[in-house]
Amino acid sequence: VQWRLPVLLVATSLPLGSAAAAILSPPLAAGRGHGCRFLSRSSSSAAVYSRVPVAASASAASSTSASAANAGRRPRALGAAFLAALLLWSRPDRPASAKPRLPKPVIAQDKDFQEVKVSQWVQTARGQPDLVLGLKGDPYWLLPGKEGGALRNFALRAECTHLGCIAPWDARQRKFVCPCHGSEYDEEGNVLRGPAPQPLALAHVELTKEEKILLSPWTEEDFRDDSDPWWI
């Protein structure tokens, strides 16, 4: 007695001679006395036979699947090991306590990228905060001095601490007002109204021998609330 299994020919996008045969149902039993199985389609269509040696059925299948699984694992394991070694090799040897690199002091520049002298700035600002390019090319507010001074010894970074919009000076209200979400700051950059979470960042202001305005990083305690500078 021969056991027969249904076989389905599945047509592909390849030429007709390369059509694939897919076996949809598992083998039921081994053929007796002939050492082979016969696989066929239904009786209504042309029969397709394929001789499959029975002796290699169970052991060959398990061996093949195990080999395939091991072959799949080895490249993945080697790839993971190589990636880990590469990451360890490329990681810079930086102490955990290392501080971020501070920007270099720069001479303030106007909107035309010209270095600003204090005499020129006084005429331009006319007693109001005035915007210049400062550390790292970021916008900073230079502030008019009090009690007869031409210029205060600190500048405010003009970026709102909420989402980084430029907060312009409102001369009528005498405060910085962010147009994006309404945050407000006083003349020293303290938060008057949120959603800004922090005061405006500080920078030192000095005059060079040529009376140019020099900005340098503020790394000390924030004089406004005696806290560590959040911008470092």
PDB file of N, CA and C in Angstrom, residues 90-153:
ATOM      1  N   SER A  90      36.375  52.710  20.517  1.00  0.00           N
ATOM      2  CA  SER A  90      36.177  54.085  20.050  1.00  0.00           C
ATOM      3  C   SER A  90      35.746  55.037  21.154  1.00  0.00           C
ATOM      4  N   ARG A  91      35.427  54.529  22.353  1.00  0.00           N
ATOM      5  CA  ARG A  91      34.977  55.403  23.430  1.00  0.00           C
ATOM      6  C   ARG A  91      36.138  56.247  23.935  1.00  0.00           C
ATOM      7  N   PRO A  92      35.983  57.564  24.007  1.00  0.00           N
ATOM      8  CA  PRO A  92      37.091  58.405  24.485  1.00  0.00           C
ATOM      9  C   PRO A  92      37.342  58.209  25.967  1.00  0.00           C
ATOM     10  N   ASP A  93      38.607  58.274  26.345  1.00  0.00           N
ATOM     11  CA  ASP A  93      38.974  58.157  27.751  1.00  0.00           C
ATOM     12  C   ASP A  93      38.781  59.505  28.425  1.00  0.00           C
ATOM     13  N   ARG A  94      37.546  59.755  28.883  1.00  0.00           N
ATOM     14  CA  ARG A  94      37.223  61.034  29.505  1.00  0.00           C
ATOM     15  C   ARG A  94      36.819  60.808  30.951  1.00  0.00           C
ATOM     16  N   PRO A  95      37.444  61.468  31.890  1.00  0.00           N
ATOM     17  CA  PRO A  95      37.071  61.284  33.291  1.00  0.00           C
ATOM     18  C   PRO A  95      35.612  61.628  33.523  1.00  0.00           C
ATOM     19  N   ALA A  96      35.013  60.929  34.489  1.00  0.00           N
ATOM     20  CA  ALA A  96      33.599  61.162  34.765  1.00  0.00           C
ATOM     21  C   ALA A  96      33.343  62.575  35.259  1.00  0.00           C
ATOM     22  N   SER A  97      34.347  63.187  35.892  1.00  0.00           N
ATOM     23  CA  SER A  97      34.181  64.523  36.459  1.00  0.00           C
ATOM     24  C   SER A  97      34.569  65.635  35.490  1.00  0.00           C
ATOM     25  N   ALA A  98      34.902  65.292  34.240  1.00  0.00           N
ATOM     26  CA  ALA A  98      35.343  66.309  33.283  1.00  0.00           C
ATOM     27  C   ALA A  98      34.217  67.291  32.995  1.00  0.00           C
ATOM     28  N   LYS A  99      34.543  68.575  32.947  1.00  0.00           N
ATOM     29  CA  LYS A  99      33.556  69.609  32.683  1.00  0.00           C
ATOM     30  C   LYS A  99      33.465  69.871  31.189  1.00  0.00           C
ATOM     31  N   PRO A 100      32.304  70.329  30.727  1.00  0.00           N
ATOM     32  CA  PRO A 100      32.182  70.646  29.297  1.00  0.00           C
ATOM     33  C   PRO A 100      33.112  71.786  28.903  1.00  0.00           C
ATOM     34  N   ARG A 101      33.510  71.798  27.654  1.00  0.00           N
ATOM     35  CA  ARG A 101      34.414  72.833  27.165  1.00  0.00           C
ATOM     36  C   ARG A 101      33.687  74.173  27.105  1.00  0.00           C
ATOM     37  N   LEU A 102      34.296  75.201  27.673  1.00  0.00           N
ATOM     38  CA  LEU A 102      33.685  76.530  27.708  1.00  0.00           C
ATOM     39  C   LEU A 102      33.970  77.275  26.412  1.00  0.00           C
ATOM     40  N   PRO A 103      33.042  78.117  25.987  1.00  0.00           N
ATOM     41  CA  PRO A 103      33.299  78.920  24.784  1.00  0.00           C
ATOM     42  C   PRO A 103      34.400  79.944  25.038  1.00  0.00           C
ATOM     43  N   LYS A 104      35.085  80.329  23.989  1.00  0.00           N
ATOM     44  CA  LYS A 104      36.153  81.310  24.107  1.00  0.00           C
ATOM     45  C   LYS A 104      35.578  82.723  24.224  1.00  0.00           C
ATOM     46  N   PRO A 105      36.254  83.608  24.977  1.00  0.00           N
ATOM     47  CA  PRO A 105      35.821  85.015  25.012  1.00  0.00           C
ATOM     48  C   PRO A 105      35.841  85.610  23.609  1.00  0.00           C
ATOM     49  N   VAL A 106      34.877  86.479  23.348  1.00  0.00           N
ATOM     50  CA  VAL A 106      34.777  87.088  22.014  1.00  0.00           C
ATOM     51  C   VAL A 106      34.444  88.573  22.153  1.00  0.00           C
ATOM     52  N   ILE A 107      34.799  89.338  21.135  1.00  0.00           N
ATOM     53  CA  ILE A 107      34.382  90.734  21.046  1.00  0.00           C
ATOM     54  C   ILE A 107      32.957  90.769  20.499  1.00  0.00           C
ATOM     55  N   ALA A 108      32.094  91.514  21.152  1.00  0.00           N
ATOM     56  CA  ALA A 108      30.710  91.628  20.690  1.00  0.00           C
ATOM     57  C   ALA A 108      30.666  92.206  19.282  1.00  0.00           C
ATOM     58  N   GLN A 109      29.738  91.691  18.473  1.00  0.00           N
ATOM     59  CA  GLN A 109      29.571  92.166  17.106  1.00  0.00           C
ATOM     60  C   GLN A 109      28.146  92.673  16.893  1.00  0.00           C
ATOM     61  N   ASP A 110      28.022  93.668  16.032  1.00  0.00           N
ATOM     62  CA  ASP A 110      26.692  94.191  15.728  1.00  0.00           C
ATOM     63  C   ASP A 110      26.047  93.362  14.615  1.00  0.00           C
ATOM     64  N   LYS A 111      24.904  93.827  14.122  1.00  0.00           N
ATOM     65  CA  LYS A 111      24.168  93.068  13.106  1.00  0.00           C
ATOM     66  C   LYS A 111      24.924  92.956  11.789  1.00  0.00           C
ATOM     67  N   ASP A 112      25.904  93.826  11.580  1.00  0.00           N
ATOM     68  CA  ASP A 112      26.725  93.770  10.366  1.00  0.00           C
ATOM     69  C   ASP A 112      28.027  93.016  10.590  1.00  0.00           C
ATOM     70  N   PHE A 113      28.128  92.328  11.738  1.00  0.00           N
ATOM     71  CA  PHE A 113      29.296  91.530  12.107  1.00  0.00           C
ATOM     72  C   PHE A 113      30.544  92.394  12.308  1.00  0.00           C
ATOM     73  N   GLN A 114      30.327  93.625  12.731  1.00  0.00           N
ATOM     74  CA  GLN A 114      31.429  94.529  13.057  1.00  0.00           C
ATOM     75  C   GLN A 114      31.621  94.552  14.571  1.00  0.00           C
ATOM     76  N   GLU A 115      32.892  94.567  15.007  1.00  0.00           N
ATOM     77  CA  GLU A 115      33.172  94.617  16.438  1.00  0.00           C
ATOM     78  C   GLU A 115      32.652  95.915  17.041  1.00  0.00           C
ATOM     79  N   VAL A 116      32.096  95.783  18.240  1.00  0.00           N
ATOM     80  CA  VAL A 116      31.413  96.916  18.869  1.00  0.00           C
ATOM     81  C   VAL A 116      32.331  97.592  19.889  1.00  0.00           C
ATOM     82  N   LYS A 117      32.456  98.905  19.784  1.00  0.00           N
ATOM     83  CA  LYS A 117      33.122  99.711  20.804  1.00  0.00           C
ATOM     84  C   LYS A 117      32.070 100.322  21.715  1.00  0.00           C
ATOM     85  N   VAL A 118      32.467 100.572  22.962  1.00  0.00           N
ATOM     86  CA  VAL A 118      31.495 101.046  23.934  1.00  0.00           C
ATOM     87  C   VAL A 118      30.917 102.405  23.547  1.00  0.00           C
ATOM     88  N   SER A 119      31.733 103.307  23.002  1.00  0.00           N
ATOM     89  CA  SER A 119      31.228 104.621  22.602  1.00  0.00           C
ATOM     90  C   SER A 119      30.178 104.494  21.497  1.00  0.00           C
ATOM     91  N   GLN A 120      30.433 103.607  20.576  1.00  0.00           N
ATOM     92  CA  GLN A 120      29.475 103.355  19.498  1.00  0.00           C
ATOM     93  C   GLN A 120      28.191 102.753  20.051  1.00  0.00           C
ATOM     94  N   TRP A 121      28.340 101.805  20.986  1.00  0.00           N
ATOM     95  CA  TRP A 121      27.166 101.128  21.535  1.00  0.00           C
ATOM     96  C   TRP A 121      26.277 102.093  22.306  1.00  0.00           C
ATOM     97  N   VAL A 122      26.860 102.995  23.075  1.00  0.00           N
ATOM     98  CA  VAL A 122      26.069 103.962  23.851  1.00  0.00           C
ATOM     99  C   VAL A 122      25.187 104.789  22.929  1.00  0.00           C
ATOM    100  N   GLN A 123      25.724 105.196  21.795  1.00  0.00           N
ATOM    101  CA  GLN A 123      24.938 105.988  20.849  1.00  0.00           C
ATOM    102  C   GLN A 123      23.818 105.164  20.213  1.00  0.00           C
ATOM    103  N   THR A 124      24.102 103.889  19.967  1.00  0.00           N
ATOM    104  CA  THR A 124      23.102 103.032  19.321  1.00  0.00           C
ATOM    105  C   THR A 124      22.007 102.608  20.296  1.00  0.00           C
ATOM    106  N   ALA A 125      22.385 102.238  21.514  1.00  0.00           N
ATOM    107  CA  ALA A 125      21.420 101.694  22.471  1.00  0.00           C
ATOM    108  C   ALA A 125      20.491 102.759  23.038  1.00  0.00           C
ATOM    109  N   ARG A 126      21.016 103.964  23.272  1.00  0.00           N
ATOM    110  CA  ARG A 126      20.210 105.064  23.813  1.00  0.00           C
ATOM    111  C   ARG A 126      19.481 104.682  25.110  1.00  0.00           C
ATOM    112  N   GLY A 127      20.245 104.077  25.997  1.00  0.00           N
ATOM    113  CA  GLY A 127      19.698 103.771  27.319  1.00  0.00           C
ATOM    114  C   GLY A 127      18.804 102.546  27.387  1.00  0.00           C
ATOM    115  N   GLN A 128      18.767 101.746  26.333  1.00  0.00           N
ATOM    116  CA  GLN A 128      17.943 100.531  26.312  1.00  0.00           C
ATOM    117  C   GLN A 128      18.833  99.309  26.069  1.00  0.00           C
ATOM    118  N   PRO A 129      18.395  98.125  26.501  1.00  0.00           N
ATOM    119  CA  PRO A 129      19.149  96.913  26.149  1.00  0.00           C
ATOM    120  C   PRO A 129      19.284  96.788  24.637  1.00  0.00           C
ATOM    121  N   ASP A 130      20.435  96.353  24.190  1.00  0.00           N
ATOM    122  CA  ASP A 130      20.699  96.279  22.754  1.00  0.00           C
ATOM    123  C   ASP A 130      21.287  94.916  22.412  1.00  0.00           C
ATOM    124  N   LEU A 131      20.855  94.373  21.281  1.00  0.00           N
ATOM    125  CA  LEU A 131      21.222  93.012  20.904  1.00  0.00           C
ATOM    126  C   LEU A 131      22.543  92.983  20.129  1.00  0.00           C
ATOM    127  N   VAL A 132      23.431  92.059  20.528  1.00  0.00           N
ATOM    128  CA  VAL A 132      24.705  91.857  19.830  1.00  0.00           C
ATOM    129  C   VAL A 132      24.945  90.360  19.675  1.00  0.00           C
ATOM    130  N   LEU A 133      25.924  90.023  18.855  1.00  0.00           N
ATOM    131  CA  LEU A 133      26.366  88.636  18.747  1.00  0.00           C
ATOM    132  C   LEU A 133      27.483  88.409  19.751  1.00  0.00           C
ATOM    133  N   GLY A 134      27.328  87.359  20.569  1.00  0.00           N
ATOM    134  CA  GLY A 134      28.299  87.115  21.633  1.00  0.00           C
ATOM    135  C   GLY A 134      28.922  85.736  21.562  1.00  0.00           C
ATOM    136  N   LEU A 135      28.989  85.053  22.688  1.00  0.00           N
ATOM    137  CA  LEU A 135      29.641  83.747  22.788  1.00  0.00           C
ATOM    138  C   LEU A 135      29.017  82.750  21.814  1.00  0.00           C
ATOM    139  N   LYS A 136      29.885  82.036  21.101  1.00  0.00           N
ATOM    140  CA  LYS A 136      29.470  81.018  20.120  1.00  0.00           C
ATOM    141  C   LYS A 136      28.560  81.576  19.034  1.00  0.00           C
ATOM    142  N   GLY A 137      28.565  82.892  18.865  1.00  0.00           N
ATOM    143  CA  GLY A 137      27.703  83.503  17.863  1.00  0.00           C
ATOM    144  C   GLY A 137      26.263  83.624  18.290  1.00  0.00           C
ATOM    145  N   ASP A 138      25.968  83.374  19.565  1.00  0.00           N
ATOM    146  CA  ASP A 138      24.600  83.477  20.072  1.00  0.00           C
ATOM    147  C   ASP A 138      24.234  84.936  20.328  1.00  0.00           C
ATOM    148  N   PRO A 139      22.941  85.264  20.285  1.00  0.00           N
ATOM    149  CA  PRO A 139      22.514  86.641  20.563  1.00  0.00           C
ATOM    150  C   PRO A 139      22.536  86.943  22.064  1.00  0.00           C
ATOM    151  N   TYR A 140      23.066  88.101  22.420  1.00  0.00           N
ATOM    152  CA  TYR A 140      23.128  88.540  23.818  1.00  0.00           C
ATOM    153  C   TYR A 140      22.609  89.966  23.922  1.00  0.00           C
ATOM    154  N   TRP A 141      21.992  90.227  25.064  1.00  0.00           N
ATOM    155  CA  TRP A 141      21.575  91.589  25.376  1.00  0.00           C
ATOM    156  C   TRP A 141      22.655  92.286  26.190  1.00  0.00           C
ATOM    157  N   LEU A 142      23.189  93.399  25.656  1.00  0.00           N
ATOM    158  CA  LEU A 142      24.025  94.293  26.464  1.00  0.00           C
ATOM    159  C   LEU A 142      23.102  95.262  27.181  1.00  0.00           C
ATOM    160  N   LEU A 143      23.420  95.531  28.440  1.00  0.00           N
ATOM    161  CA  LEU A 143      22.512  96.317  29.283  1.00  0.00           C
ATOM    162  C   LEU A 143      23.133  97.663  29.632  1.00  0.00           C
ATOM    163  N   PRO A 144      22.343  98.727  29.560  1.00  0.00           N
ATOM    164  CA  PRO A 144      22.869 100.058  29.930  1.00  0.00           C
ATOM    165  C   PRO A 144      23.192 100.113  31.414  1.00  0.00           C
ATOM    166  N   GLY A 145      24.248 100.853  31.744  1.00  0.00           N
ATOM    167  CA  GLY A 145      24.669 100.955  33.138  1.00  0.00           C
ATOM    168  C   GLY A 145      23.723 101.776  33.983  1.00  0.00           C
ATOM    169  N   LYS A 146      23.863 101.625  35.272  1.00  0.00           N
ATOM    170  CA  LYS A 146      23.070 102.387  36.229  1.00  0.00           C
ATOM    171  C   LYS A 146      24.001 103.304  37.016  1.00  0.00           C
ATOM    172  N   GLU A 147      23.438 104.350  37.565  1.00  0.00           N
ATOM    173  CA  GLU A 147      24.183 105.327  38.365  1.00  0.00           C
ATOM    174  C   GLU A 147      25.332 105.923  37.560  1.00  0.00           C
ATOM    175  N   GLY A 148      25.057 106.284  36.324  1.00  0.00           N
ATOM    176  CA  GLY A 148      26.043 106.972  35.504  1.00  0.00           C
ATOM    177  C   GLY A 148      26.948 106.084  34.693  1.00  0.00           C
ATOM    178  N   GLY A 149      26.879 104.757  34.877  1.00  0.00           N
ATOM    179  CA  GLY A 149      27.734 103.858  34.100  1.00  0.00           C
ATOM    180  C   GLY A 149      27.187 103.663  32.695  1.00  0.00           C
ATOM    181  N   ALA A 150      28.093 103.480  31.746  1.00  0.00           N
ATOM    182  CA  ALA A 150      27.661 103.312  30.355  1.00  0.00           C
ATOM    183  C   ALA A 150      27.139 101.906  30.083  1.00  0.00           C
ATOM    184  N   LEU A 151      27.686 100.919  30.799  1.00  0.00           N
ATOM    185  CA  LEU A 151      27.395  99.528  30.452  1.00  0.00           C
ATOM    186  C   LEU A 151      27.497  98.661  31.700  1.00  0.00           C
ATOM    187  N   ARG A 152      26.554  97.745  31.857  1.00  0.00           N
ATOM    188  CA  ARG A 152      26.623  96.828  32.997  1.00  0.00           C
ATOM    189  C   ARG A 152      27.662  95.744  32.727  1.00  0.00           C
ATOM    190  N   ASN A 153      28.163  95.164  33.820  1.00  0.00           N
ATOM    191  CA  ASN A 153      29.272  94.214  33.693  1.00  0.00           C
ATOM    192  C   ASN A 153      28.805  92.782  33.423  1.00  0.00           C
TER     193      ASN A 153
END
